[in-house]
Tab-separated table of C-alpha atoms in Angstrom:
chain	number	residue	atom	x	y	z
A	1	MET	CA	48.370	-20.873	-3.577
A	2	TYR	CA	46.633	-20.552	-0.210
A	3	SER	CA	44.013	-17.895	-1.160
A	4	ILE	CA	44.680	-15.711	1.875
A	5	SER	CA	44.967	-11.931	1.890
A	6	GLU	CA	48.105	-10.127	3.038
A	7	ASP	CA	46.271	-8.475	5.941
A	8	ALA	CA	44.839	-11.812	7.088
A	9	PHE	CA	48.272	-13.430	6.808
A	10	PHE	CA	49.942	-10.908	9.114
A	11	LYS	CA	46.990	-10.929	11.521
A	12	TYR	CA	47.661	-14.595	12.264
A	13	ASN	CA	51.431	-14.157	12.185
A	14	PRO	CA	52.051	-11.084	14.363
A	15	ASP	CA	55.692	-12.045	14.968
A	16	ILE	CA	56.538	-11.940	11.255
A	17	ASN	CA	58.016	-8.666	9.998
A	18	ARG	CA	56.343	-7.479	6.780
A	19	ASP	CA	59.699	-6.442	5.344
A	20	SER	CA	61.821	-9.411	6.423
A	21	LEU	CA	59.917	-12.624	5.634
A	22	LYS	CA	62.543	-15.248	4.792
A	23	ILE	CA	62.565	-18.706	3.247
A	24	GLY	CA	62.290	-21.238	6.052
A	25	ASP	CA	60.202	-19.022	8.372
A	26	SER	CA	57.347	-20.905	10.068
A	27	VAL	CA	53.974	-19.278	9.396
A	28	ILE	CA	50.316	-19.971	10.190
A	29	ILE	CA	47.922	-20.422	7.267
A	30	VAL	CA	44.205	-20.306	8.098
A	31	ASP	CA	41.793	-22.595	6.270
A	32	ASP	CA	38.162	-23.639	6.490
A	33	ASN	CA	39.006	-26.157	9.194
A	34	TYR	CA	39.602	-23.355	11.710
A	35	ILE	CA	37.899	-20.276	13.064
A	36	SER	CA	39.610	-17.249	14.574
A	37	TYR	CA	38.744	-16.182	18.116
A	38	HIS	CA	39.658	-12.845	19.702
A	39	VAL	CA	40.434	-13.298	23.402
A	40	LYS	CA	38.472	-10.962	25.659
A	41	SER	CA	39.503	-9.517	29.005
A	42	LYS	CA	39.371	-11.960	31.961
A	43	GLU	CA	38.917	-14.997	29.704
A	44	THR	CA	40.952	-18.105	30.520
A	45	LEU	CA	42.084	-21.127	28.556
A	46	PHE	CA	39.694	-23.195	30.634
A	47	SER	CA	36.644	-21.078	29.736
A	48	ILE	CA	37.566	-21.024	26.036
A	49	SER	CA	38.202	-24.774	25.983
A	50	ARG	CA	34.792	-25.464	27.513
A	51	GLU	CA	33.016	-23.124	25.103
A	52	TYR	CA	34.548	-24.699	22.003
A	53	ASN	CA	34.824	-28.291	23.268
A	54	ILE	CA	38.588	-28.517	22.790
A	55	SER	CA	41.318	-29.548	25.210
A	56	ILE	CA	43.735	-26.985	26.613
A	57	ASP	CA	46.683	-29.033	25.350
A	58	GLU	CA	45.243	-28.934	21.818
A	59	LEU	CA	44.776	-25.158	22.032
A	60	LYS	CA	48.424	-24.784	23.026
A	61	ARG	CA	49.580	-27.066	20.222
A	62	ILE	CA	47.688	-25.127	17.563
A	63	ASN	CA	48.616	-21.748	19.048
A	64	PRO	CA	52.272	-22.103	20.146
A	65	PHE	CA	52.484	-18.491	21.349
A	66	LEU	CA	50.323	-19.539	24.325
A	67	LYS	CA	53.490	-20.844	25.957
A	68	ASP	CA	53.979	-17.227	27.055
A	69	GLY	CA	50.471	-17.057	28.527
A	70	LEU	CA	47.021	-15.997	27.349
A	71	LYS	CA	46.471	-12.282	26.874
A	72	ALA	CA	43.419	-10.201	25.988
A	73	GLY	CA	43.557	-9.367	22.305
A	74	ASN	CA	45.232	-12.635	21.272
A	75	VAL	CA	43.770	-14.220	18.146
A	76	LEU	CA	43.396	-17.974	18.602
A	77	LEU	CA	42.946	-20.587	15.917
A	78	ILE	CA	40.242	-23.043	16.970
A	79	PRO	CA	39.484	-26.161	14.899
A	80	VAL	CA	35.987	-26.644	13.562
A	81	VAL	CA	34.549	-29.850	14.993
A	82	LYS	CA	33.582	-32.148	12.131
A	83	GLU	CA	34.203	-35.627	13.474
A	84	GLU	CA	31.826	-37.901	15.293
A	85	ASP	CA	32.882	-40.064	18.185
A	86	LEU	CA	33.256	-43.352	16.346
A	87	ASN	CA	33.398	-45.274	19.622
A	88	ASP	CA	29.810	-44.344	20.477
A	89	VAL	CA	27.986	-43.333	17.293
A	90	ASP	CA	26.271	-46.029	15.237
A	91	VAL	CA	24.094	-44.123	12.797
A	92	ALA	CA	23.471	-45.589	9.341
A	93	LEU	CA	23.609	-43.197	6.387
A	94	GLU	CA	21.189	-43.099	3.506
A	95	SER	CA	22.875	-43.904	0.218
A	96	ASP	CA	21.666	-44.462	-3.313
A	97	LEU	CA	23.046	-47.745	-4.577
A	98	ASP	CA	22.584	-46.520	-8.144
A	99	THR	CA	25.496	-44.133	-7.590
A	100	GLN	CA	27.946	-46.955	-6.858
A	101	LYS	CA	30.927	-46.979	-9.147
A	102	ARG	CA	33.491	-49.699	-9.673
A	103	VAL	CA	36.856	-48.526	-10.931
A	104	GLU	CA	39.916	-50.386	-12.012
A	105	SER	CA	42.503	-51.238	-9.388
A	106	ILE	CA	45.217	-48.645	-8.991
A	107	GLU	CA	48.630	-48.907	-7.444
A	108	LEU	CA	49.309	-46.424	-4.676
A	109	GLY	CA	53.077	-46.212	-4.464
A	110	ILE	CA	55.068	-44.569	-1.713
A	111	THR	CA	54.880	-40.864	-2.465
A	112	GLU	CA	56.424	-37.734	-1.008
A	113	ASP	CA	53.272	-35.715	-1.635
A	114	ASN	CA	51.564	-33.681	1.044
A	115	SER	CA	48.500	-35.168	2.690
A	116	GLN	CA	45.959	-32.684	1.292
A	117	ARG	CA	46.879	-33.349	-2.341
A	118	TYR	CA	46.938	-37.047	-1.522
A	119	TYR	CA	43.407	-36.904	-0.085
A	120	ASP	CA	42.165	-34.970	-3.116
A	121	SER	CA	43.592	-37.627	-5.426
A	122	LEU	CA	41.762	-40.432	-3.612
A	123	ASP	CA	38.513	-40.371	-5.551
A	124	ILE	CA	37.092	-43.372	-3.699
A	125	LYS	CA	33.434	-44.030	-4.484
A	126	ALA	CA	30.863	-46.136	-2.676
A	127	ALA	CA	31.672	-49.859	-2.795
A	128	GLN	CA	34.849	-49.146	-4.722
A	129	ARG	CA	37.847	-51.421	-4.374
A	130	VAL	CA	41.283	-49.837	-4.512
A	131	ASP	CA	44.301	-52.127	-4.515
A	132	TYR	CA	47.617	-51.158	-2.970
A	133	VAL	CA	50.426	-53.652	-3.499
A	134	SER	CA	53.713	-53.466	-1.619
A	135	VAL	CA	56.449	-55.926	-2.529
A	136	LYS	CA	59.937	-56.343	-1.082
A	137	ASP	CA	62.253	-59.059	-2.359
A	138	THR	CA	63.864	-61.016	0.458
A	139	LEU	CA	64.510	-64.654	1.226
A	140	HIS	CA	61.656	-64.830	3.741
A	141	LYS	CA	58.993	-63.267	1.550
A	142	ARG	CA	55.381	-64.440	1.790
A	143	SER	CA	52.057	-62.967	0.658
A	144	LEU	CA	49.150	-61.561	2.612
A	145	ASP	CA	45.732	-60.425	1.359
A	146	VAL	CA	44.255	-57.642	3.506
A	147	CYS	CA	40.949	-55.810	3.114
A	148	LEU	CA	40.161	-52.380	4.588
A	149	MET	CA	36.567	-51.131	4.922
A	150	LEU	CA	36.068	-47.484	5.922
A	151	PRO	CA	33.346	-44.817	5.543
A	152	PHE	CA	35.388	-42.287	3.572
A	153	ASN	CA	32.387	-39.992	3.155
A	154	LYS	CA	32.033	-39.403	6.906
A	155	SER	CA	35.017	-37.259	7.844
A	156	GLU	CA	38.797	-37.027	7.909
A	157	VAL	CA	38.839	-39.886	10.440
A	158	SER	CA	38.898	-42.533	7.724
A	159	TYR	CA	41.707	-40.816	5.804
A	160	SER	CA	43.808	-40.483	8.956
A	161	PHE	CA	43.188	-44.122	9.822
A	162	TYR	CA	44.019	-45.150	6.250
A	163	ASN	CA	47.349	-43.321	6.362
A	164	GLY	CA	48.191	-45.188	9.567
A	165	VAL	CA	47.315	-48.492	7.891
A	166	ARG	CA	49.484	-47.759	4.851
A	167	PHE	CA	52.366	-46.686	7.058
A	168	ALA	CA	52.122	-49.999	8.927
A	169	LEU	CA	52.105	-51.917	5.644
A	170	ASP	CA	55.221	-50.111	4.466
A	171	SER	CA	56.920	-50.936	7.774
A	172	ILE	CA	55.950	-54.603	7.581
A	173	SER	CA	57.017	-54.761	3.938
A	174	ILE	CA	60.545	-54.025	5.054
A	175	GLU	CA	60.371	-57.443	6.697
A	176	GLY	CA	59.956	-58.954	3.215
A	177	VAL	CA	56.246	-59.601	2.858
A	178	ASP	CA	54.046	-59.229	-0.235
A	179	ILE	CA	50.939	-57.381	0.941
A	180	LYS	CA	47.875	-56.721	-1.166
A	181	LEU	CA	45.540	-54.142	0.378
A	182	SER	CA	42.011	-53.807	-1.013
A	183	VAL	CA	40.202	-50.662	0.155
A	184	TYR	CA	36.424	-50.172	0.134
A	185	ASP	CA	34.338	-47.103	0.910
A	186	THR	CA	31.390	-48.500	2.883
A	187	ARG	CA	29.705	-45.107	3.434
A	188	ASN	CA	28.457	-46.607	6.713
A	189	ASP	CA	25.683	-48.279	4.715
A	190	ARG	CA	24.787	-51.949	5.177
A	191	ARG	CA	23.359	-52.162	1.666
A	192	ILE	CA	26.704	-51.157	0.225
A	193	ILE	CA	28.520	-53.642	2.461
A	194	ASP	CA	26.075	-56.333	1.344
A	195	SER	CA	26.692	-55.500	-2.329
A	196	ILE	CA	30.451	-55.721	-1.758
A	197	ILE	CA	30.079	-59.175	-0.193
A	198	LYS	CA	27.897	-60.418	-3.046
A	199	ARG	CA	30.149	-58.968	-5.743
A	200	ASP	CA	33.664	-59.799	-4.572
A	201	ASP	CA	35.249	-63.063	-3.526
A	202	PHE	CA	36.777	-63.017	-0.036
A	203	SER	CA	37.780	-66.673	0.037
A	204	ASN	CA	41.478	-65.783	-0.242
A	205	THR	CA	41.363	-62.775	2.088
A	206	ASP	CA	43.438	-63.209	5.236
A	207	ILE	CA	42.255	-60.236	7.301
A	208	ILE	CA	39.542	-57.578	7.099
A	209	ILE	CA	40.148	-54.376	9.062
A	210	GLY	CA	36.890	-52.529	9.670
A	211	PRO	CA	34.224	-51.407	9.212
A	212	LEU	CA	34.401	-48.678	11.868
A	213	TYR	CA	30.851	-48.861	13.203
A	214	SER	CA	29.833	-51.731	15.470
A	215	SER	CA	26.568	-52.588	13.690
A	216	ASN	CA	28.424	-52.868	10.383
A	217	VAL	CA	31.139	-55.080	11.894
A	218	GLU	CA	28.488	-57.405	13.287
A	219	PHE	CA	26.616	-57.428	9.958
A	220	LEU	CA	29.802	-58.238	8.034
A	221	SER	CA	30.724	-61.000	10.473
A	222	ASP	CA	27.311	-62.637	10.157
A	223	LYS	CA	27.413	-62.450	6.355
A	224	LEU	CA	30.946	-63.839	6.048
A	225	ARG	CA	30.705	-66.542	8.678
A	226	GLY	CA	32.876	-69.433	7.547
A	227	ARG	CA	34.435	-67.473	4.678
A	228	ILE	CA	37.014	-65.246	6.359
A	229	PRO	CA	39.635	-66.031	9.022
A	230	ILE	CA	39.421	-62.758	10.940
A	231	ILE	CA	37.587	-59.401	11.080
A	232	VAL	CA	39.285	-56.681	13.122
A	233	SER	CA	37.097	-54.012	14.728
A	234	PRO	CA	39.460	-51.048	15.241
A	235	LEU	CA	37.414	-48.321	16.959
A	236	SER	CA	34.116	-49.512	18.401
A	237	LYS	CA	33.743	-50.629	22.008
A	238	ARG	CA	30.155	-51.796	21.558
A	239	ILE	CA	30.693	-54.970	19.548
A	240	VAL	CA	28.569	-57.985	20.521
A	241	LEU	CA	30.950	-60.929	20.179
A	242	ASP	CA	28.473	-63.696	21.036
A	243	LYS	CA	28.390	-66.293	18.209
A	244	ARG	CA	30.837	-64.224	16.175
A	245	PRO	CA	34.143	-66.092	16.622
A	246	ASN	CA	35.766	-64.373	13.637
A	247	ILE	CA	35.807	-60.894	15.258
A	248	VAL	CA	38.776	-59.428	17.116
A	249	ASN	CA	37.733	-56.271	18.978
A	250	THR	CA	40.743	-54.051	19.688
A	251	VAL	CA	39.008	-51.556	22.027
A	252	SER	CA	38.634	-52.439	25.706
A	253	TYR	CA	35.121	-52.856	27.058
A	254	ALA	CA	33.961	-50.657	29.922
A	255	GLU	CA	33.893	-53.467	32.487
A	256	ASP	CA	37.504	-54.387	31.720
A	257	MET	CA	38.572	-50.769	32.175
A	258	HIS	CA	36.720	-50.698	35.504
A	259	ASN	CA	38.459	-53.899	36.556
A	260	THR	CA	41.862	-52.465	35.685
A	261	ILE	CA	41.566	-49.266	37.717
A	262	LEU	CA	39.934	-51.054	40.661
A	263	SER	CA	42.656	-53.704	40.609
A	264	TYR	CA	45.266	-50.961	40.717
A	265	PHE	CA	43.488	-49.311	43.641
A	266	VAL	CA	43.302	-52.554	45.603
A	267	GLN	CA	46.961	-53.389	44.954
A	268	ASN	CA	48.148	-49.976	46.102
A	269	TYR	CA	45.701	-49.065	48.871
A	270	SER	CA	47.298	-48.992	52.301
A	271	SER	CA	45.330	-46.588	54.474
A	272	GLY	CA	43.094	-43.550	54.504
A	273	ARG	CA	39.467	-42.661	53.934
A	274	ILE	CA	37.612	-44.156	50.962
A	275	CYS	CA	34.579	-42.384	49.542
A	276	ILE	CA	32.514	-43.807	46.671
A	277	VAL	CA	30.484	-41.254	44.709
A	278	GLY	CA	27.685	-42.373	42.404
A	279	THR	CA	24.207	-41.630	41.102
A	280	TYR	CA	20.902	-43.472	41.018
A	281	ASP	CA	21.235	-43.552	37.240
A	282	ASP	CA	24.414	-45.625	37.708
A	283	TYR	CA	23.144	-47.451	40.789
A	284	LYS	CA	24.129	-50.930	39.631
A	285	GLU	CA	27.723	-49.816	39.061
A	286	PHE	CA	27.718	-48.004	42.401
A	287	LEU	CA	26.732	-51.195	44.232
A	288	LYS	CA	29.387	-53.228	42.411
A	289	VAL	CA	32.132	-50.822	43.402
A	290	LYS	CA	30.921	-50.646	47.001
A	291	LYS	CA	30.883	-54.447	47.234
A	292	PHE	CA	34.310	-54.607	45.626
A	293	ILE	CA	35.928	-52.080	47.968
A	294	SER	CA	34.282	-53.518	51.081
A	295	LYS	CA	36.189	-56.759	50.540
A	296	VAL	CA	39.606	-55.100	50.733
A	297	ALA	CA	39.145	-52.192	53.157
A	298	PRO	CA	37.706	-51.892	56.702
A	299	ILE	CA	33.988	-51.268	56.418
A	300	ASP	CA	34.133	-48.252	58.725
A	301	SER	CA	36.652	-46.568	56.410
A	302	VAL	CA	34.348	-46.710	53.382
A	303	GLN	CA	32.051	-43.719	52.919
A	304	SER	CA	29.536	-43.318	50.108
A	305	ILE	CA	27.552	-40.567	48.418
A	306	LEU	CA	24.600	-41.522	46.223
A	307	LEU	CA	23.153	-38.604	44.283
A	308	GLU	CA	19.659	-38.185	42.868
A	309	LYS	CA	20.531	-35.063	40.895
A	310	HIS	CA	23.469	-34.664	38.555
A	311	LYS	CA	25.248	-32.279	40.884
A	312	LEU	CA	27.612	-32.738	43.828
A	313	GLU	CA	27.375	-30.009	46.465
A	314	ARG	CA	30.607	-29.147	48.270
A	315	ASP	CA	28.925	-29.372	51.695
A	316	THR	CA	27.786	-32.927	50.902
A	317	LEU	CA	31.364	-33.899	50.170
A	318	MET	CA	33.036	-32.103	53.075
A	319	VAL	CA	31.298	-34.187	55.768
A	320	LYS	CA	32.892	-37.319	54.252
A	321	ILE	CA	36.465	-35.992	54.336
A	322	ASP	CA	39.123	-36.844	56.904
A	323	SER	CA	41.017	-33.584	57.432
A	324	PHE	CA	44.231	-35.314	58.505
A	325	ALA	CA	44.586	-38.300	56.184
A	326	VAL	CA	44.634	-39.516	52.617
A	327	ASN	CA	41.171	-39.266	51.064
A	328	ASN	CA	40.512	-41.693	48.194
A	329	PHE	CA	37.514	-40.806	46.022
A	330	ILE	CA	36.171	-43.415	43.595
A	331	LEU	CA	33.726	-41.995	41.074
A	332	ALA	CA	31.202	-44.640	39.979
A	333	THR	CA	29.624	-42.475	37.274
A	334	LYS	CA	30.692	-40.895	33.969
A	335	ASP	CA	28.675	-37.738	34.625
A	336	ASP	CA	30.803	-34.762	33.506
A	337	VAL	CA	29.128	-32.307	35.894
A	338	ILE	CA	29.699	-34.499	38.939
A	339	THR	CA	33.283	-35.164	37.844
A	340	THR	CA	33.938	-31.427	37.601
A	341	ASP	CA	32.160	-30.764	40.918
A	342	LEU	CA	34.303	-33.381	42.666
A	343	ILE	CA	37.590	-32.050	41.282
A	344	SER	CA	36.760	-28.412	42.030
A	345	SER	CA	35.545	-29.254	45.559
A	346	VAL	CA	38.612	-31.312	46.436
A	347	TYR	CA	41.142	-28.948	44.829
A	348	GLY	CA	43.043	-26.844	47.362
A	349	LEU	CA	41.490	-28.258	50.543
A	350	GLY	CA	44.678	-27.645	52.511
A	351	ASP	CA	48.077	-29.106	53.285
A	352	THR	CA	46.735	-31.707	55.720
A	353	VAL	CA	44.191	-33.158	53.285
A	354	ILE	CA	45.703	-35.473	50.664
A	355	PRO	CA	43.186	-36.201	47.873
A	356	LYS	CA	43.318	-39.024	45.336
A	357	ILE	CA	40.555	-39.343	42.749
A	358	PHE	CA	39.924	-42.549	40.788
A	359	LEU	CA	37.617	-42.600	37.764
A	360	LEU	CA	36.225	-45.879	36.446
A	361	GLU	CA	36.257	-44.354	32.971
A	362	LYS	CA	37.772	-41.284	31.401
A	363	THR	CA	35.209	-38.523	30.820
A	364	ASP	CA	35.172	-35.886	28.092
A	365	MET	CA	35.663	-33.150	30.677
A	366	ILE	CA	39.137	-34.313	31.708
A	367	GLU	CA	40.936	-32.981	28.639
A	368	LYS	CA	39.382	-29.552	29.181
A	369	LEU	CA	40.685	-29.047	32.720
A	370	GLU	CA	44.028	-27.520	33.620
A	371	SER	CA	46.753	-30.077	34.324
A	372	GLU	CA	47.517	-28.242	37.566
A	373	TYR	CA	44.062	-29.065	38.943
A	374	LEU	CA	44.259	-32.695	37.883
A	375	SER	CA	47.731	-33.103	39.378
A	376	ASN	CA	46.671	-31.486	42.644
A	377	VAL	CA	43.912	-34.053	43.151
A	378	GLU	CA	46.110	-36.943	41.891
A	379	LEU	CA	43.585	-37.935	39.253
A	380	HIS	CA	43.739	-41.602	38.164
A	381	PHE	CA	41.748	-43.119	35.304
A	382	PRO	CA	41.915	-45.943	32.738
A	383	ASP	CA	42.333	-45.058	29.081
A	384	VAL	CA	42.252	-47.076	25.885
A	385	ASN	CA	45.261	-45.274	24.406
A	386	HIS	CA	48.395	-43.545	25.653
A	387	ILE	CA	51.569	-42.411	23.907
A	388	ASP	CA	54.959	-41.593	25.408
A	389	TYR	CA	56.526	-38.831	23.327
A	390	ARG	CA	59.825	-39.249	25.184
A	391	ASP	CA	60.222	-42.827	24.003
A	392	GLU	CA	62.921	-43.215	21.338
A	393	ASP	CA	60.784	-45.560	19.216
A	394	THR	CA	57.995	-42.979	19.263
A	395	LYS	CA	60.384	-40.219	18.202
A	396	GLU	CA	61.680	-42.328	15.320
A	397	PHE	CA	58.146	-43.218	14.214
A	398	LEU	CA	57.033	-39.577	14.198
A	399	LYS	CA	60.124	-38.578	12.235
A	400	ARG	CA	59.432	-41.164	9.525
A	401	TYR	CA	55.722	-40.294	9.463
A	402	ARG	CA	56.464	-36.582	8.989
A	403	ASN	CA	58.879	-37.368	6.177
A	404	LYS	CA	56.178	-39.335	4.376
A	405	TYR	CA	53.014	-37.306	4.999
A	406	TYR	CA	54.371	-33.877	5.972
A	407	THR	CA	52.101	-33.797	9.005
A	408	GLU	CA	51.705	-35.228	12.504
A	409	PRO	CA	49.558	-38.351	12.897
A	410	ASP	CA	46.371	-37.766	14.871
A	411	LYS	CA	44.969	-40.417	17.205
A	412	TYR	CA	43.201	-42.218	14.362
A	413	GLY	CA	46.411	-42.413	12.368
A	414	LEU	CA	48.183	-43.881	15.396
A	415	ILE	CA	45.397	-46.403	15.963
A	416	GLY	CA	45.423	-47.360	12.291
A	417	PHE	CA	49.153	-48.035	12.485
A	418	ASP	CA	49.055	-49.956	15.773
A	419	VAL	CA	46.077	-52.161	14.907
A	420	THR	CA	47.432	-53.051	11.474
A	421	TYR	CA	51.028	-53.652	12.513
A	422	ASP	CA	50.002	-55.788	15.497
A	423	ILE	CA	47.479	-58.047	13.820
A	424	LEU	CA	49.451	-58.500	10.583
A	425	SER	CA	52.715	-59.193	12.409
A	426	LYS	CA	51.042	-61.943	14.411
A	427	LYS	CA	49.594	-63.412	11.237
A	428	ILE	CA	52.874	-63.248	9.323
A	429	PHE	CA	55.075	-64.705	12.035
A	430	GLY	CA	52.556	-67.249	13.324
A	431	LYS	CA	52.205	-65.746	16.789
A	432	ASP	CA	49.245	-66.551	19.022
A	433	ILE	CA	46.672	-63.791	19.011
A	434	ASN	CA	46.797	-63.921	22.827
A	435	THR	CA	50.461	-62.905	22.823
A	436	PRO	CA	50.597	-59.540	24.680
A	437	THR	CA	51.984	-56.801	22.451
A	438	LYS	CA	52.805	-53.123	22.878
A	439	GLY	CA	52.215	-50.570	20.154
A	440	LEU	CA	53.000	-46.874	20.073
A	441	TYR	CA	49.533	-45.832	21.196
A	442	SER	CA	47.852	-49.047	22.328
A	443	ARG	CA	48.548	-52.377	23.997
A	444	TYR	CA	46.829	-55.620	23.125
A	445	ILE	CA	46.039	-58.433	25.545
A	446	TYR	CA	43.382	-60.473	23.773
A	447	GLU	CA	41.120	-62.984	25.468
A	448	LYS	CA	38.636	-65.309	23.814
A	449	THR	CA	35.103	-64.840	25.086
A	450	ALA	CA	33.017	-67.826	26.102
A	451	LEU	CA	30.768	-67.970	23.049
A	452	GLY	CA	32.362	-65.726	20.476
A	453	GLY	CA	35.338	-63.720	19.332
A	454	TYR	CA	38.279	-62.022	20.971
A	455	LYS	CA	38.382	-58.851	23.058
A	456	ASN	CA	41.254	-56.676	24.206
A	457	LYS	CA	41.394	-56.665	28.011
A	458	HIS	CA	44.146	-54.090	28.335
A	459	SER	CA	43.685	-50.476	29.313
A	460	HIS	CA	46.316	-47.959	30.359
A	461	ILE	CA	46.320	-46.619	33.918
A	462	ILE	CA	46.964	-42.886	33.804
A	463	LYS	CA	47.796	-40.519	36.657
A	464	TYR	CA	48.275	-36.762	36.498
A	465	GLU	CA	51.505	-35.865	38.272
A	466	ASN	CA	53.514	-32.636	38.074
A	467	MET	CA	51.072	-31.398	35.407
A	468	GLU	CA	51.830	-34.348	33.112
A	469	LYS	CA	50.261	-37.696	32.344
A	470	LYS	CA	52.151	-40.619	33.849
A	471	GLU	CA	51.440	-44.257	33.059
A	472	LEU	CA	51.147	-46.656	35.993
A	473	PHE	CA	51.147	-50.446	35.961
A	474	LEU	CA	49.559	-53.315	37.851
A	475	LYS	CA	51.854	-55.327	40.089
A	476	LYS	CA	50.348	-58.492	38.624
A	477	GLU	CA	47.467	-59.480	36.380
A	478	ASP	CA	43.919	-58.251	36.959
A	479	ILE	CA	42.873	-59.557	40.384
A	480	THR	CA	39.184	-58.740	40.226
A	481	ASP	CA	38.220	-62.396	39.706
A	482	GLU	CA	39.838	-63.225	43.043
A	483	ILE	CA	37.429	-60.929	44.852
A	484	GLU	CA	34.362	-61.832	42.806
A	485	TYR	CA	33.813	-58.592	40.961
A	486	GLU	CA	30.882	-59.655	38.813
A	487	SER	CA	30.080	-58.299	35.368
A	488	ASP	CA	26.731	-58.360	33.631
A	489	SER	CA	27.787	-56.516	30.496
A	490	ASP	CA	25.866	-56.920	27.274
A	491	SER	CA	29.022	-58.390	25.785
A	492	ASP	CA	30.281	-61.898	26.389
A	493	SER	CA	31.506	-63.323	29.655
A	494	ASP	CA	34.986	-62.287	30.718
A	495	SER	CA	36.150	-65.854	31.141
A	496	ASP	CA	35.918	-69.048	29.152
A	497	SER	CA	36.443	-72.243	31.142
A	498	ASP	CA	37.299	-74.172	27.997
A	499	SER	CA	39.930	-71.679	26.873
A	500	LYS	CA	41.835	-72.151	30.130
A	501	THR	CA	42.530	-75.778	29.294
A	502	ASP	CA	42.648	-75.802	25.495
A	503	SER	CA	45.717	-74.729	23.587
A	504	ILE	CA	45.707	-71.108	22.475
A	505	PRO	CA	45.194	-70.760	18.708
A	506	ASN	CA	47.182	-68.509	16.452
A	507	LEU	CA	45.536	-66.323	13.814
A	508	ASP	CA	45.447	-69.160	11.314
A	509	GLY	CA	43.220	-71.030	13.752
A	510	ILE	CA	40.555	-68.353	14.004
A	511	GLN	CA	37.767	-69.357	11.674
A	512	GLY	CA	34.375	-67.820	11.035
């Protein structure tokens, strides 16, 4: 069934007795998605995580025996990296339009099959349309036509996202709504998207979710202007909303994340040394932060370090530290090396030095560092997503998801669920798109841009405390406008003078 030898099986399951394997025992099965790694003497989780570009928490999840500590000779399972960062990558794929295949619509009912067999059965071809209809008979039933566009040939990301979408549709269907879901494989190819638009009629479509890549979302919006009420961009933070009023971008832009963490700092700052660390490569952002902080803190308490090279020497930092006070470090760069240098330099300075580090954006390096280090320096940062596994609603969701798919949802499955449930619920129940809503993994506070569509202004504020992530909250709304924190992002303006006086539209009022 699994094509694994007996010796290999027991190598990855050292706690299983060869003579006493019982029904119900939990075992590890190795597949092509993982490699095995033999731990050498003096290696640490940190060094292994850096080498294989995986977080320590993920290593522990995949290898549960690590709860007892890492030992030389351990055999670790390490996932093979196949996915691209869909928030940053916008690379078009070559595709032969002659290979496109249209198949008849099929009905994908609720099944109790495992996810791998389900994926294998989804023979979705380029530009194919697959219909999934969910109907529940209640007194308040109404219909909704939804379209999903994903690059299924890219990686497992699309399948995970799709499962989240379907799970949201099943949940909404319980409310008594007829939902027709049409699914297309775009293959991240504009020519295929263009052929879909020319071939199929979207005049009765209520919502399009996707595509995943920003250039394709923009292309679709321009092509369908005036023909579709709303296009939801679920993963890209690089969407240009100008003159595209039919787009709703669910991912927070960088400047809004900066505003959130700086607003939190201003609201909670009382005393202590402030040190801003930046680089000449990020000089514009460095000046913005310095101007921002100077308005709310005594000028003589604000120190700054501007680096030419992508390295922060400990001696350079030490002269800026107050040995008997709180030291607040604001990092005005996303440079991973400087982030690591700052954390390692500040860690363990002594009982009299109280460090607090604030990042304008989360960097890739954070997930690879030990929680102990991050807690010691009181690391704060904004994040697009955050999930509370202690929340009862979260526990119930995960239980139902496991029962359906026999697996845990990854972040793309969670995003697929949240985005779909939020936007469809607002459409079904006639809520304003600006109505703040909380999902399992994301929150949505949409704002109409001056000349285009809608953006999500919300980002979570995360702090490492007692070796765990803790979510913090603003005391009131973003206050950066009050202190003239200016933004010159490539995206639209953060405020729209007209929208402050006009009535807020609901989803039915968003037209292309």
